[in-house]
Every structure is written in C-alpha cells, then in structure tokens.
Tab-separated table of C-alpha atoms in Angstrom:
chain	number	residue	atom	x	y	z
W	1	MET	CA	127.660	121.609	122.946
W	2	ASP	CA	126.846	118.956	125.544
W	3	ALA	CA	126.001	115.452	124.380
W	4	LEU	CA	122.508	115.273	122.931
W	5	SER	CA	120.123	112.852	124.607
W	6	LEU	CA	118.982	110.266	122.077
W	7	GLY	CA	116.173	107.807	122.721
W	8	PHE	CA	115.402	104.737	120.646
W	9	SER	CA	114.105	101.234	121.233
W	10	PRO	CA	116.109	98.028	121.772
W	11	CYS	CA	114.366	96.478	118.763
W	12	PRO	CA	116.758	95.190	116.077
W	13	ASN	CA	115.740	97.752	113.467
W	14	ASP	CA	116.632	100.646	115.787
W	15	THR	CA	119.895	99.217	117.121
W	16	PHE	CA	120.852	98.380	113.520
W	17	ILE	CA	120.138	101.948	112.383
W	18	PHE	CA	121.738	103.783	115.308
W	19	TYR	CA	124.842	101.612	115.683
W	20	GLY	CA	127.036	103.768	113.436
W	21	LEU	CA	125.926	106.994	115.103
W	22	ILE	CA	126.471	105.728	118.650
W	23	HIS	CA	129.773	104.013	117.955
W	24	GLY	CA	131.492	106.827	116.051
W	25	ARG	CA	131.420	105.106	112.688
W	26	VAL	CA	129.962	108.087	110.783
W	27	PRO	CA	130.675	111.851	110.686
W	28	THR	CA	128.576	113.813	113.181
W	29	SER	CA	129.744	117.424	112.638
W	30	GLY	CA	131.219	117.388	116.138
W	31	LEU	CA	127.972	116.353	117.808
W	32	THR	CA	127.987	113.661	120.491
W	33	PHE	CA	125.088	111.563	121.723
W	34	ARG	CA	123.967	109.985	124.982
W	35	GLU	CA	121.808	106.961	124.200
W	36	ARG	CA	118.752	105.811	126.117
W	37	LEU	CA	117.013	102.607	125.071
W	38	GLU	CA	113.363	102.165	126.075
W	39	ASP	CA	110.208	100.514	124.731
W	40	VAL	CA	108.189	102.542	122.243
W	41	GLU	CA	105.484	103.776	124.620
W	42	THR	CA	108.073	104.864	127.213
W	43	LEU	CA	109.819	106.829	124.463
W	44	ASN	CA	106.499	108.417	123.504
W	45	GLY	CA	106.024	109.505	127.106
W	46	LEU	CA	109.538	110.908	127.387
W	47	ALA	CA	109.016	112.964	124.237
W	48	LEU	CA	105.621	114.177	125.426
W	49	ALA	CA	107.408	115.391	128.571
W	50	GLY	CA	110.104	117.080	126.455
W	51	ALA	CA	112.739	114.978	128.218
W	52	LEU	CA	114.876	114.001	125.205
W	53	ASP	CA	116.631	116.051	122.528
W	54	ILE	CA	116.175	113.421	119.815
W	55	CYS	CA	113.783	110.513	120.053
W	56	LYS	CA	112.169	107.684	118.130
W	57	VAL	CA	108.410	108.097	118.576
W	58	SER	CA	105.218	106.635	117.200
W	59	TYR	CA	103.603	108.803	114.529
W	60	HIS	CA	100.486	108.861	116.709
W	61	ALA	CA	102.510	110.496	119.497
W	62	LEU	CA	104.021	112.958	117.031
W	63	GLY	CA	100.514	114.258	116.428
W	64	TYR	CA	100.742	115.739	119.949
W	65	LEU	CA	104.386	116.836	119.659
W	66	ARG	CA	104.514	118.998	116.571
W	67	ASP	CA	104.819	122.314	118.394
W	68	ARG	CA	107.898	121.149	120.316
W	69	TYR	CA	109.540	118.646	117.953
W	70	CYS	CA	110.130	118.452	114.208
W	71	LEU	CA	110.358	115.243	112.183
W	72	LEU	CA	113.651	114.114	110.674
W	73	ARG	CA	113.582	112.586	107.216
W	74	SER	CA	115.849	109.642	108.080
W	75	GLY	CA	115.962	106.795	110.570
W	76	GLY	CA	112.284	105.990	110.929
W	77	ALA	CA	110.019	103.019	110.248
W	78	LEU	CA	107.725	103.461	107.262
W	79	GLY	CA	106.996	101.003	104.514
W	80	ARG	CA	104.716	98.443	102.953
W	81	GLY	CA	103.733	95.064	104.327
W	82	CYS	CA	104.871	95.984	107.841
W	83	GLY	CA	101.769	97.216	109.644
W	84	PRO	CA	100.402	96.103	113.028
W	85	LEU	CA	98.224	92.994	113.108
W	86	VAL	CA	94.939	92.419	114.943
W	87	VAL	CA	95.060	88.883	116.341
W	88	ALA	CA	92.622	86.766	118.360
W	89	ARG	CA	91.895	83.206	119.364
W	90	GLY	CA	90.380	81.006	116.673
W	91	GLY	CA	86.796	81.651	115.645
W	92	ALA	CA	86.661	85.374	116.435
W	93	THR	CA	85.795	88.019	113.842
W	94	LEU	CA	86.328	91.780	113.784
W	95	ALA	CA	82.630	92.345	114.443
W	96	ASP	CA	82.964	90.284	117.620
W	97	LEU	CA	85.431	92.806	119.053
W	98	ARG	CA	83.014	95.710	119.313
W	99	GLY	CA	82.319	96.457	122.956
W	100	LYS	CA	84.947	93.967	124.114
W	101	PRO	CA	88.435	94.640	125.500
W	102	VAL	CA	91.150	94.789	122.873
W	103	ALA	CA	94.802	95.137	123.910
W	104	VAL	CA	96.984	97.743	122.197
W	105	PRO	CA	100.679	98.443	122.874
W	106	GLY	CA	100.157	101.905	124.395
W	107	ARG	CA	97.812	104.854	124.104
W	108	PHE	CA	100.079	106.856	121.799
W	109	THR	CA	101.254	104.062	119.517
W	110	THR	CA	100.472	104.174	115.823
W	111	ALA	CA	98.907	100.732	116.286
W	112	ALA	CA	96.242	102.289	118.526
W	113	LEU	CA	95.686	105.118	116.047
W	114	LEU	CA	95.268	102.768	113.082
W	115	LEU	CA	92.757	100.614	114.933
W	116	ARG	CA	90.681	103.688	115.763
W	117	LEU	CA	90.774	104.801	112.122
W	118	ALA	CA	89.982	101.341	110.740
W	119	ASP	CA	87.013	100.660	113.037
W	120	PRO	CA	85.974	103.409	115.497
W	121	ALA	CA	83.396	101.021	116.972
W	122	ILE	CA	86.218	98.984	118.523
W	123	ASP	CA	86.624	101.392	121.404
W	124	THR	CA	87.283	99.370	124.564
W	125	LEU	CA	91.058	99.563	124.458
W	126	VAL	CA	93.359	98.069	127.065
W	127	TYR	CA	96.905	99.435	127.144
W	128	MET	CA	99.765	97.068	127.922
W	129	PRO	CA	103.430	96.518	126.927
W	130	PHE	CA	103.637	95.035	123.451
W	131	HIS	CA	105.406	91.871	124.612
W	132	GLU	CA	102.536	90.996	126.986
W	133	ILE	CA	99.728	91.204	124.428
W	134	MET	CA	99.925	87.781	122.824
W	135	GLY	CA	99.891	86.003	126.178
W	136	ALA	CA	96.915	88.069	127.348
W	137	VAL	CA	94.966	87.175	124.198
W	138	ALA	CA	95.885	83.494	124.440
W	139	ARG	CA	94.729	83.379	128.076
W	140	GLY	CA	91.408	85.028	127.248
W	141	GLU	CA	92.113	88.144	129.323
W	142	VAL	CA	91.220	90.286	126.304
W	143	ALA	CA	89.185	89.506	123.205
W	144	ALA	CA	91.985	90.418	120.804
W	145	GLY	CA	95.219	92.337	120.566
W	146	VAL	CA	97.084	94.613	118.184
W	147	ILE	CA	100.639	93.338	117.855
W	148	ILE	CA	103.803	95.033	116.587
W	149	HIS	CA	107.537	94.388	116.230
W	150	GLU	CA	108.705	90.764	116.263
W	151	SER	CA	105.269	89.582	117.425
W	152	ARG	CA	104.350	89.536	113.717
W	153	PHE	CA	106.580	86.486	113.365
W	154	THR	CA	105.581	84.558	116.506
W	155	PHE	CA	101.830	85.021	117.143
W	156	ARG	CA	100.962	81.626	115.653
W	157	ASP	CA	103.082	80.015	118.356
W	158	TYR	CA	100.397	81.218	120.813
W	159	GLY	CA	97.599	79.584	118.843
W	160	LEU	CA	96.346	82.953	117.564
W	161	THR	CA	94.934	83.898	114.177
W	162	GLN	CA	95.152	87.135	112.234
W	163	LEU	CA	91.898	89.091	111.865
W	164	LEU	CA	93.248	92.209	110.153
W	165	ASP	CA	96.549	93.563	108.872
W	166	LEU	CA	96.254	97.270	109.659
W	167	GLY	CA	99.084	98.143	107.276
W	168	GLU	CA	97.333	96.300	104.457
W	169	TRP	CA	94.091	98.107	105.363
W	170	TRP	CA	95.905	101.460	105.295
W	171	GLU	CA	97.574	100.764	101.946
W	172	GLY	CA	94.226	99.733	100.449
W	173	GLU	CA	92.521	102.860	101.747
W	174	THR	CA	95.206	105.384	100.788
W	175	GLY	CA	97.688	103.794	98.396
W	176	CYS	CA	100.407	105.072	100.752
W	177	PRO	CA	103.052	103.175	102.686
W	178	ILE	CA	102.298	102.996	106.401
W	179	PRO	CA	104.088	105.441	108.748
W	180	LEU	CA	104.864	103.633	112.014
W	181	GLY	CA	107.581	105.529	113.858
W	182	GLY	CA	109.832	108.484	113.136
W	183	ILE	CA	112.810	110.294	114.612
W	184	VAL	CA	112.063	113.723	116.078
W	185	ALA	CA	114.305	116.524	117.301
W	186	ARG	CA	113.536	119.363	119.682
W	187	ARG	CA	112.952	122.557	117.739
W	188	ASP	CA	114.888	124.575	120.313
W	189	LEU	CA	118.115	122.815	119.282
W	190	GLY	CA	118.150	125.196	116.326
W	191	VAL	CA	117.825	124.417	112.637
W	192	GLU	CA	121.556	124.032	111.942
W	193	THR	CA	121.997	121.447	114.701
W	194	ILE	CA	118.849	119.614	113.647
W	195	ILE	CA	120.027	119.416	110.025
W	196	ALA	CA	123.428	118.122	111.205
W	197	VAL	CA	121.687	115.420	113.258
W	198	GLU	CA	119.559	114.468	110.256
W	199	GLN	CA	122.632	114.163	108.038
W	200	ALA	CA	124.488	112.084	110.641
W	201	LEU	CA	121.499	109.807	111.027
W	202	ARG	CA	121.238	109.321	107.281
W	203	SER	CA	124.924	108.371	107.253
W	204	SER	CA	124.289	105.907	110.082
W	205	VAL	CA	121.515	104.196	108.101
W	206	ALA	CA	123.733	104.035	105.021
W	207	PHE	CA	126.598	102.617	107.102
W	208	ALA	CA	124.343	99.912	108.539
W	209	GLN	CA	123.080	98.929	105.100
W	210	ALA	CA	126.632	98.777	103.718
W	211	ASN	CA	128.030	96.884	106.739
W	212	PRO	CA	125.141	94.698	107.948
W	213	GLY	CA	127.296	92.345	110.022
W	214	GLU	CA	129.216	94.890	112.085
W	215	ALA	CA	126.348	95.769	114.414
W	216	LYS	CA	125.392	92.149	115.135
W	217	ALA	CA	126.834	91.999	118.681
W	218	TYR	CA	125.200	95.316	119.608
W	219	ILE	CA	121.861	94.168	118.188
W	220	ARG	CA	122.019	90.796	119.953
W	221	ALA	CA	122.947	92.424	123.283
W	222	HIS	CA	119.567	94.187	123.242
W	223	SER	CA	117.465	91.362	121.776
W	224	GLN	CA	118.608	88.302	123.663
W	225	GLU	CA	115.180	86.647	123.629
W	226	MET	CA	115.027	86.618	119.820
W	227	SER	CA	116.584	84.061	117.522
W	228	ASP	CA	119.030	85.237	114.874
W	229	GLU	CA	116.385	84.448	112.255
W	230	VAL	CA	113.748	86.662	113.923
W	231	CYS	CA	116.288	89.487	114.349
W	232	ALA	CA	117.156	89.335	110.658
W	233	ALA	CA	113.496	89.222	109.621
W	234	HIS	CA	112.763	92.196	111.889
W	235	ILE	CA	115.497	94.306	110.278
W	236	ASP	CA	114.509	93.258	106.752
W	237	LEU	CA	110.893	94.234	107.427
W	238	TYR	CA	111.391	97.631	109.047
W	239	VAL	CA	114.626	98.999	107.504
W	240	ASN	CA	114.249	100.061	103.884
W	241	ASP	CA	114.802	102.971	101.516
W	242	PHE	CA	112.363	105.102	103.539
W	243	SER	CA	114.660	104.644	106.555
W	244	LEU	CA	117.433	106.314	104.582
W	245	GLN	CA	115.257	109.143	103.271
W	246	LEU	CA	111.482	109.560	103.472
W	247	GLY	CA	111.330	111.201	100.074
W	248	PRO	CA	108.141	112.623	98.540
W	249	GLU	CA	106.191	109.357	98.877
W	250	GLY	CA	107.072	108.938	102.541
W	251	GLU	CA	106.355	112.568	103.383
W	252	ALA	CA	102.982	112.344	101.634
W	253	ALA	CA	102.130	109.247	103.670
W	254	VAL	CA	102.860	111.044	106.947
W	255	ILE	CA	100.772	114.046	105.924
W	256	GLU	CA	97.891	111.745	104.915
W	257	LEU	CA	98.010	109.962	108.276
W	258	PHE	CA	97.885	113.244	110.194
W	259	SER	CA	95.105	114.576	107.981
W	260	ARG	CA	92.930	111.526	108.647
W	261	ALA	CA	93.742	111.484	112.358
W	262	GLU	CA	92.861	115.172	112.693
W	263	ALA	CA	89.596	114.677	110.776
W	264	ALA	CA	88.702	111.800	113.116
W	265	GLY	CA	89.456	113.931	116.175
W	266	VAL	CA	92.194	111.565	117.345
W	267	ILE	CA	94.989	114.181	117.335
W	268	PRO	CA	94.815	117.979	117.634
W	269	PRO	CA	95.192	120.093	114.483
W	270	SER	CA	98.459	121.898	113.839
W	271	ASP	CA	99.738	124.286	111.191
W	272	VAL	CA	103.408	124.096	112.277
W	273	LEU	CA	105.875	122.989	109.575
W	274	LEU	CA	106.595	119.326	110.209
W	275	PHE	CA	110.117	119.060	108.786
W	276	PRO	CA	113.227	121.178	109.507
W	277	SER	CA	114.129	123.670	106.821
W	278	LEU	CA	117.018	126.116	106.501
C-alpha cells in the first residue's frame, strides 16, 4: 500500500501525539504515512474535499463528513477545562455581542459550533485564522472573538477579558467533557486498515506519554513563536486519557454534541455508524 496521507496541525498537542507514528517509534502493521501540517480550518477544508486519508478535524466539520470518514477512538482532543473562550475588550458583556461582529477561527471549527449552541442570537460571525483573532479584538475590528489553542494562555497580554468559557458552559449543560477535534479516516481505506491505523495511533499517544522529552525538538520546530512554558501548558491541557482512548464517556460526549447540533440545524442528520467496527 502507498503511504497514507496524514494531516494534523503544528500545535504542540498534535506534534506530541503524532511524533512516534511519523518517526517510526511505534509498530504500524507495515503502514507508512506522509505527513501534512496545516492549521485546523485548512485541515477541515481538506477533509471536506476528501483530499486526505487520515486527518485531524474539528468535531463541527465531522458533522459534514460522516458519510465519507469514520472517527478513530485515539489521538483527538477532548476533555474538561479546555474549551474555547469568548474574549472582548474590558466592559463588554455577552448581551452586547448580539448583532455585532464576533471573530471565530473558521466556519467549521468546534468553537463556531459551540458559540451557536450557547447563544444563537450571536449570529454575525467573522471567520479568520485563530492567531489573528486577539489582535483584531484588541484593535476594535470586531466586538469579541472566540479563541482556541495557546491563545487561552496569552489573551490577557492583549488587554482582553474573558466573557464566557464555552467548555465550562458545555460541561454545565451536559455533564460531558467537551469534544474539540478528532482523528478521522476515509471509509474507503477498508475496516482492517482503519483499525490498524487506530492501533498505531494509540501506540503513538502511549509512546509520547511515556517519553515526553523525546519529541521536544520536533514540537519546537513547529511552534517557534511559543515559549517552552506555553508549549508544555498546551500539551498538558489537550493531551489526556481521552487522547489515548475515547472510552464510553468520550464517545457519549461526541454523540451528545452531534445530537444537539443536529437538533439546532447546524449540521445535517446522519444515521451512519460513527466509529469503525470489524
């Protein structure tokens, strides 16, 4: 079999997780991979175009991908205390945002989905790369922004305040951890290949957790603008037991998110089995 195309982001949690897989440090059942690192919304677009065999995508995007891709149980970002934040300049409130432009890090990001579920009246969304949002809010180009990734740790440096933690809102509403991004595989790869990829990915997560220092150079090569402290905080926040295996709690959280998004008309309904099964 030719090398499988594999897309993930340059964020520290992804490079940490995929290091072992990419660098031959775990068994892969003879499979080889061709990596492509892109920002999350670019990855969503590539998956929507069917351009990658395996891809990290936002769960929002997966709502449109279920006929073509299945969800792997390892390698994703799902947890507690790690949701997107709504931030604004001082003095603003959530009610102030209705009818005003609010920046989100892409149409198909889970951040955009959560904002629509939390307050449908905030509906004037402006899509921009995640790393541009804080500056746009600070300059007054938008009324507020929904921030993700390492922006959680640096928004105060821009003089911004937090209006809402969308992960905290989700956990309060549902009791579930928040599904942010998952790893998907093209269904036409065949179930046996997909299961082998899932097992290799689980091994890669386990390798990273057991050898946290080995991937440091690879992580830093793709996150040069971050300090070591922010890189470490990023990994600690987004890599957890759910990254190794979703388990019943994680799977239930994903199903709950899709159920609510379908009921709100944000994603189309689907009755296709979400996970691979022999």
